[in-house]
Coordinates of C-alpha atoms and ligand atoms in Angstrom, one line a residue:
L1 CA 71.2 85.7 79.8
L2 CA 73.0 89.0 79.8
Y3 CA 76.5 88.9 80.2
C4 CA 79.6 91.5 79.8
P5 CA 82.3 90.8 77.8
Y6 CA 84.7 92.8 79.2
C7 CA 84.8 91.1 82.3
M8 CA 82.3 87.9 81.5
K9 CA 80.2 88.4 84.3
N10 CA 76.7 87.0 83.9
Y11 CA 73.1 88.1 84.9
P12 CA 69.6 86.7 84.7
E13 CA 67.9 87.1 81.9
R14 CA 64.6 89.0 83.8
E15 CA 67.1 91.2 85.1
L16 CA 66.8 95.2 84.4
R17 CA 70.0 96.5 83.6
W18 CA 71.6 98.7 81.2
R19 CA 75.0 98.0 81.7
C20 CA 77.5 96.1 83.3
E21 CA 78.5 96.8 87.2
C22 CA 81.8 97.1 85.5
G23 CA 80.3 99.9 83.5
G24 CA 80.9 97.7 80.6
Y25 CA 77.9 96.8 77.8
L26 CA 76.0 94.0 78.0
I27 CA 75.2 91.5 75.6
Y28 CA 71.8 89.3 75.2
K29 CA 72.2 85.8 74.5
P30 CA 68.2 84.1 74.8
D31 CA 68.0 81.1 76.5
R32 CA 66.2 79.6 73.6
I33 CA 66.1 80.8 69.6
G34 CA 65.1 79.5 66.7
F35 CA 64.0 80.8 63.3
P36 CA 60.7 80.1 61.5
D37 CA 60.2 77.4 58.9
E38 CA 59.8 78.7 55.1
G39 CA 56.5 77.3 54.7
E40 CA 55.1 78.6 57.9
L41 CA 56.2 82.3 57.3
V42 CA 53.9 82.4 53.8
Y43 CA 50.7 82.4 56.3
R44 CA 52.0 85.1 58.9
Q45 CA 52.0 89.4 59.0
P46 CA 54.6 91.3 57.2
D47 CA 56.2 92.7 59.9
I48 CA 59.1 91.9 62.2
W49 CA 57.5 89.5 64.3
R50 CA 56.9 87.2 61.6
Y51 CA 60.4 85.9 63.0
R52 CA 58.7 85.9 66.9
E53 CA 61.2 82.8 67.2
A54 CA 64.2 84.7 66.7
L55 CA 62.7 87.5 68.7
P56 CA 62.1 85.7 72.5
I57 CA 59.1 87.6 74.6
D58 CA 57.2 85.6 77.1
E59 CA 55.0 83.1 75.6
G60 CA 51.5 85.1 76.1
S61 CA 52.9 87.8 75.9
V62 CA 51.4 90.5 73.1
P63 CA 54.8 91.9 71.2
V64 CA 54.2 96.5 70.9
S65 CA 54.1 96.5 66.7
M66 CA 53.0 99.0 64.7
G67 CA 53.5 96.9 61.6
E68 CA 57.4 97.8 61.4
G69 CA 59.4 95.8 59.0
M70 CA 58.9 93.7 55.7
T71 CA 60.1 97.8 53.7
A72 CA 60.3 97.4 50.1
L73 CA 63.6 96.1 48.6
V74 CA 64.3 97.2 45.2
P75 CA 66.2 97.3 42.3
V76 CA 67.7 100.2 40.9
P77 CA 70.0 101.7 38.4
W78 CA 73.1 103.4 40.1
D79 CA 75.0 105.2 37.2
G80 CA 73.9 101.9 35.2
R81 CA 75.5 98.7 37.7
K82 CA 72.4 97.6 39.4
V83 CA 71.6 97.5 43.0
F84 CA 69.4 96.8 45.8
F85 CA 67.8 99.9 47.5
K86 CA 66.2 98.2 51.2
L87 CA 63.7 101.0 52.3
D88 CA 63.3 101.2 55.8
Y89 CA 62.6 105.0 55.9
L90 CA 59.5 103.6 55.1
C91 CA 59.1 102.0 58.9
P92 CA 56.2 103.4 61.1
T93 CA 57.9 106.4 62.6
G94 CA 59.8 106.6 59.1
S95 CA 63.3 105.2 60.2
Y96 CA 64.6 101.4 60.6
K97 CA 65.1 102.3 64.3
D98 CA 61.3 100.8 64.6
R99 CA 63.0 97.1 63.8
G100 CA 64.8 97.6 67.6
I101 CA 62.5 99.7 69.3
S102 CA 59.5 97.5 68.8
Y103 CA 61.6 94.5 70.7
L104 CA 63.4 96.9 73.1
V105 CA 59.7 98.6 74.6
S106 CA 58.4 94.9 74.4
K107 CA 60.9 93.6 76.4
L108 CA 60.8 96.4 79.0
K109 CA 56.8 95.8 78.8
E110 CA 57.1 92.7 80.2
L111 CA 60.0 93.6 82.6
G112 CA 57.4 96.1 84.1
V113 CA 59.4 99.4 83.4
G114 CA 56.6 102.1 83.7
S115 CA 58.5 105.1 82.7
L116 CA 62.1 105.7 80.9
I117 CA 64.3 108.0 79.6
E118 CA 65.7 107.9 76.4
D119 CA 68.6 109.9 74.4
S120 CA 68.9 109.7 70.7
S121 CA 69.8 111.9 67.8
G122 CA 66.4 112.2 66.3
N123 CA 65.1 109.4 64.8
A124 CA 65.4 106.7 67.7
G125 CA 64.2 109.0 70.4
A126 CA 60.8 109.3 67.9
A127 CA 60.8 105.5 67.3
M128 CA 60.8 105.2 71.0
A129 CA 58.8 107.8 72.1
A130 CA 55.7 106.4 69.8
Y131 CA 56.3 102.9 70.8
C132 CA 56.1 104.1 74.7
A133 CA 52.6 106.1 73.7
R134 CA 51.4 102.4 72.3
A135 CA 52.8 100.7 75.2
S136 CA 51.4 103.6 78.0
I137 CA 54.9 103.7 79.1
D138 CA 56.0 107.6 80.6
C139 CA 58.6 108.6 78.2
E140 CA 61.4 111.3 78.3
I141 CA 64.0 111.8 75.3
F142 CA 66.9 113.7 75.5
V143 CA 68.3 115.3 72.0
P144 CA 71.1 117.5 71.2
S145 CA 70.0 121.0 70.8
Y146 CA 70.7 121.4 66.9
T147 CA 68.2 118.4 66.0
S148 CA 66.0 118.4 63.2
G149 CA 62.4 120.4 63.9
G150 CA 61.2 118.0 62.4
K151 CA 61.9 115.2 64.4
C152 CA 61.6 117.2 68.0
V153 CA 57.7 117.6 66.8
Q154 CA 57.5 114.1 66.3
I155 CA 58.5 113.4 69.4
E156 CA 56.7 116.1 71.4
M157 CA 53.0 115.1 69.4
Y158 CA 53.9 111.3 69.9
G159 CA 53.0 112.8 74.1
A160 CA 56.8 112.7 75.4
K161 CA 58.7 115.0 76.8
L162 CA 61.3 116.6 75.3
R163 CA 64.7 117.8 76.6
K164 CA 66.7 120.0 74.3
I165 CA 70.6 119.7 75.4
P166 CA 73.4 122.3 74.3
G167 CA 76.5 121.2 72.9
T168 CA 77.1 117.9 71.1
R169 CA 76.0 114.3 70.6
E170 CA 77.6 113.2 73.4
D171 CA 76.7 115.9 76.0
T172 CA 73.4 114.7 74.9
T173 CA 74.1 111.0 76.7
R174 CA 75.8 112.6 79.6
A175 CA 72.7 114.2 80.6
A176 CA 70.5 110.8 80.6
E177 CA 72.9 109.2 82.2
L178 CA 72.7 111.4 85.0
A179 CA 69.0 112.1 84.7
S180 CA 68.9 108.4 84.7
E181 CA 69.2 107.9 88.1
K182 CA 65.8 108.3 88.9
T183 CA 64.2 106.4 86.0
Y184 CA 65.1 103.3 84.0
Y185 CA 68.0 104.5 80.9
A186 CA 66.7 102.6 78.0
S187 CA 69.7 103.8 75.6
H188 CA 69.4 102.0 72.4
N189 CA 72.7 102.4 71.9
W190 CA 73.4 100.2 75.7
S191 CA 70.5 98.1 75.1
P192 CA 71.3 94.3 74.9
Y193 CA 68.0 94.2 73.2
F194 CA 67.8 96.7 70.7
V195 CA 70.1 94.6 68.0
H196 CA 68.0 91.7 68.2
G197 CA 64.9 94.0 66.2
I198 CA 67.3 95.5 64.2
K199 CA 68.8 91.9 62.9
T200 CA 65.1 91.1 61.0
L201 CA 66.7 93.1 58.1
A202 CA 68.5 90.8 57.7
F203 CA 66.1 88.3 57.6
E204 CA 63.9 90.3 55.3
I205 CA 66.5 90.6 52.6
W206 CA 67.3 86.5 52.7
E207 CA 63.1 86.2 52.0
Q208 CA 63.0 89.2 49.5
L209 CA 66.0 87.6 47.8
G210 CA 64.2 84.4 47.4
G211 CA 66.2 82.5 50.3
K212 CA 69.7 83.9 49.9
A213 CA 72.0 86.5 51.4
P214 CA 73.8 89.5 48.7
D215 CA 77.2 89.2 48.5
N216 CA 77.2 93.0 49.9
I217 CA 75.5 94.9 51.9
I218 CA 75.9 98.6 52.9
L219 CA 75.2 100.5 56.0
P220 CA 75.5 103.7 57.5
L221 CA 77.4 103.8 60.4
G222 CA 77.2 105.8 63.3
Q223 CA 76.8 104.0 66.9
G224 CA 76.9 101.0 64.4
S225 CA 73.2 99.1 65.5
L226 CA 72.8 98.6 61.8
I227 CA 76.4 96.6 61.6
M228 CA 75.5 94.9 64.6
G229 CA 71.9 93.9 63.7
A230 CA 72.9 92.6 59.9
K231 CA 75.8 90.8 61.4
L232 CA 74.0 89.0 63.8
G233 CA 70.8 88.6 61.5
F234 CA 72.9 86.8 59.0
Q235 CA 75.0 84.7 61.7
E236 CA 71.2 83.5 62.8
L237 CA 70.4 82.9 59.2
L238 CA 73.8 81.1 58.8
D239 CA 73.5 78.2 62.4
A240 CA 70.2 77.8 61.1
G241 CA 71.2 76.6 57.9
K242 CA 69.3 79.0 55.6
I243 CA 72.3 80.4 54.3
E244 CA 76.1 79.3 53.1
C245 CA 78.3 82.3 53.8
L246 CA 77.9 85.9 55.3
P247 CA 77.8 89.2 53.1
R248 CA 80.4 91.7 53.1
I249 CA 79.6 94.4 55.4
Y250 CA 80.6 98.0 54.3
A251 CA 80.2 99.9 57.1
V252 CA 80.1 104.2 56.0
Q253 CA 80.8 107.3 58.0
S254 CA 80.7 110.8 57.2
A255 CA 84.8 112.1 57.0
N256 CA 83.8 114.8 59.4
C257 CA 82.8 112.4 62.1
D258 CA 85.2 109.4 61.8
P259 CA 86.6 107.2 64.9
L260 CA 85.8 103.9 63.5
A261 CA 87.1 104.3 59.8
K262 CA 90.3 105.7 61.3
A263 CA 90.3 102.8 63.9
F264 CA 89.4 100.3 61.0
K265 CA 92.6 102.0 58.8
R266 CA 94.9 101.9 62.2
K267 CA 94.1 98.5 62.8
S268 CA 92.5 99.6 65.8
D269 CA 90.3 97.4 68.1
Q270 CA 88.5 100.3 69.3
P271 CA 87.7 103.8 68.2
V272 CA 90.0 106.3 67.8
R273 CA 89.7 109.7 69.9
I274 CA 88.6 112.3 67.2
T275 CA 87.5 115.7 67.2
K276 CA 84.4 115.8 65.6
K277 CA 82.8 118.4 62.6
E278 CA 79.8 119.5 61.7
T279 CA 78.3 117.2 59.0
I280 CA 75.1 116.5 56.7
A281 CA 74.7 113.1 58.3
E282 CA 73.4 114.2 61.5
G283 CA 72.0 110.8 62.1
I284 CA 75.9 109.2 62.6
S285 CA 77.4 111.4 63.8
S286 CA 78.5 109.6 67.0
S287 CA 82.7 110.2 68.2
E288 CA 82.1 107.9 71.1
P289 CA 80.3 104.5 70.1
V290 CA 79.3 102.6 72.9
K291 CA 80.3 98.9 70.7
G292 CA 82.6 100.3 68.6
D293 CA 85.0 97.2 69.5
M294 CA 82.3 94.9 68.2
V295 CA 81.3 97.1 65.2
L296 CA 85.1 97.1 64.4
S297 CA 85.2 93.1 65.0
D298 CA 82.2 92.6 62.8
V299 CA 83.3 94.3 59.8
R300 CA 86.9 92.3 59.8
N301 CA 84.8 89.2 60.0
S302 CA 82.5 90.0 57.5
D303 CA 86.3 91.0 54.8
G304 CA 84.1 94.3 54.0
Y305 CA 85.6 97.5 55.4
I306 CA 84.7 101.0 56.5
L307 CA 84.7 103.8 54.2
E308 CA 84.6 107.4 55.0
V309 CA 82.7 110.2 52.6
G310 CA 83.0 113.8 52.3
E311 CA 80.2 116.2 53.0
E312 CA 80.3 117.4 49.3
S313 CA 80.0 113.7 47.9
I314 CA 76.7 113.1 50.2
W315 CA 74.6 116.2 49.0
S316 CA 75.6 115.3 45.4
S317 CA 74.1 111.4 46.2
F318 CA 71.0 113.0 48.2
I319 CA 70.2 114.9 45.1
K320 CA 70.7 111.3 42.9
M321 CA 68.8 109.5 44.8
C322 CA 65.6 112.6 45.1
S323 CA 66.3 112.3 40.9
L324 CA 65.7 108.6 41.5
G325 CA 62.5 109.4 43.8
F326 CA 63.8 108.5 47.1
Y327 CA 63.2 111.4 49.5
V328 CA 65.5 110.0 52.3
E329 CA 67.3 112.5 54.9
P330 CA 70.6 113.4 54.0
T331 CA 72.0 110.7 56.6
S332 CA 71.0 107.6 54.4
A333 CA 72.6 109.1 51.2
V334 CA 76.1 108.5 52.2
V335 CA 75.4 105.3 50.9
G336 CA 75.9 106.2 47.6
P337 CA 79.6 107.7 47.6
A338 CA 80.0 104.2 49.2
L339 CA 78.7 102.5 46.2
D340 CA 80.9 104.9 43.6
E341 CA 84.1 104.2 45.5
L342 CA 83.3 100.2 46.3
F343 CA 82.4 99.7 42.5
D344 CA 85.5 101.9 41.0
N345 CA 88.1 99.8 42.8
G346 CA 86.2 96.5 42.6
S347 CA 85.3 95.3 45.9
I348 CA 82.4 94.9 44.6
S349 CA 81.6 93.9 41.4
E350 CA 78.4 93.6 39.2
G351 CA 77.6 90.4 38.9
E352 CA 77.5 90.4 42.5
T353 CA 74.6 91.1 44.8
T354 CA 74.5 94.2 46.8
V355 CA 71.9 95.8 48.8
A356 CA 72.0 99.7 50.4
L357 CA 69.9 100.0 53.3
L358 CA 68.1 103.8 53.3
T359 CA 67.0 104.4 57.1
G360 CA 65.4 107.3 57.4
S361 CA 63.1 109.5 55.6
G362 CA 63.6 112.9 54.1
L363 CA 60.3 114.4 55.4
K364 CA 61.5 114.4 58.9
A365 CA 64.5 116.5 57.8
T366 CA 62.9 119.6 56.2
D367 CA 64.5 122.5 58.0
K368 CA 68.1 120.5 57.6
I369 CA 67.6 119.8 53.7
L370 CA 66.5 123.5 52.8
H371 CA 69.2 124.7 54.7
Y372 CA 71.4 122.6 53.0
K373 CA 69.8 123.5 49.4
E374 CA 70.7 126.8 50.2
A375 CA 74.0 126.9 51.5
F376 CA 75.4 124.3 48.5
A377 CA 73.6 126.7 45.9
S378 CA 76.0 129.5 47.4
S379 CA 78.9 127.9 47.3
Ligands
ZN401 ZN1 81.7 93.8 83.3

């Protein structure tokens, strides 16, 4: 079923809606959920649908999939300390969003959706455009006009209609919500399904670490889908008796857009209202996270915390990642200064297993990377 955590209203599992009548977001609790046996997993394809028991779709329906997931988990020396990078920028459209969108579009196809709109800072829009192309669903994507050219071209080449909206990321959302009166609003940030695709990253890390959860996981934080996905995935592993405890979740915001880092510090259970500034980390520049209350409680319950990192440290981390051979989009580089802080203040120690997620490919952000390269060279 679908339920609203604010007014507690329930909706049937097959009802097509993107939010509650009261305006709250909806949570999807599948009627049945399971986890495959380890013996069975060995024989399955290396993509998110190897965990199909945990990704409920109608029996006999074919998932909309392009082999997303089962991305490499690579041990990396970070200032001589061993950490693992999970290379989610290697998903088919170049970002981790493919996990969530593969499941979301599979569900929408099943529910008979023939056309939809989505708004995005770029990566989710590209993923939505690609998976809609595969599913023959008409798709219109709203992006802020400042979005990297690489992402815009990608969205259009998949055949989606692209709408560039002047102003902030939030102005883009409002434009899409307005337009959604005519067609289905498939917003990944509002969707109750998206997070179930994202949770597969926890399953993979567990498999890749030989059937163990890491001690710590470091994730970039904008709307918080990675945090909610990791929490849900590790919780399902715990419920299935596959792990003994949940990892600590450390979430990272840009100091120029930090409504959740501020809320965490002030012990608030709702995002703080902020005036955001431009940031290199455009992928996490969300000042009004839809499910901010859930993200805050997920991080708190994990015993982790929310960090904020400055522009110069994000750029140096980006350069350092390039020097290690990882060409990511600058947003992904926020995990670098977070690792430094967490090791330095003793929150994580060297004997522990620590995984940081690299979310998007640098190949999509060429224009932005060139711009910042010149800006930092001259400053
Ligand atoms: Zn409600």
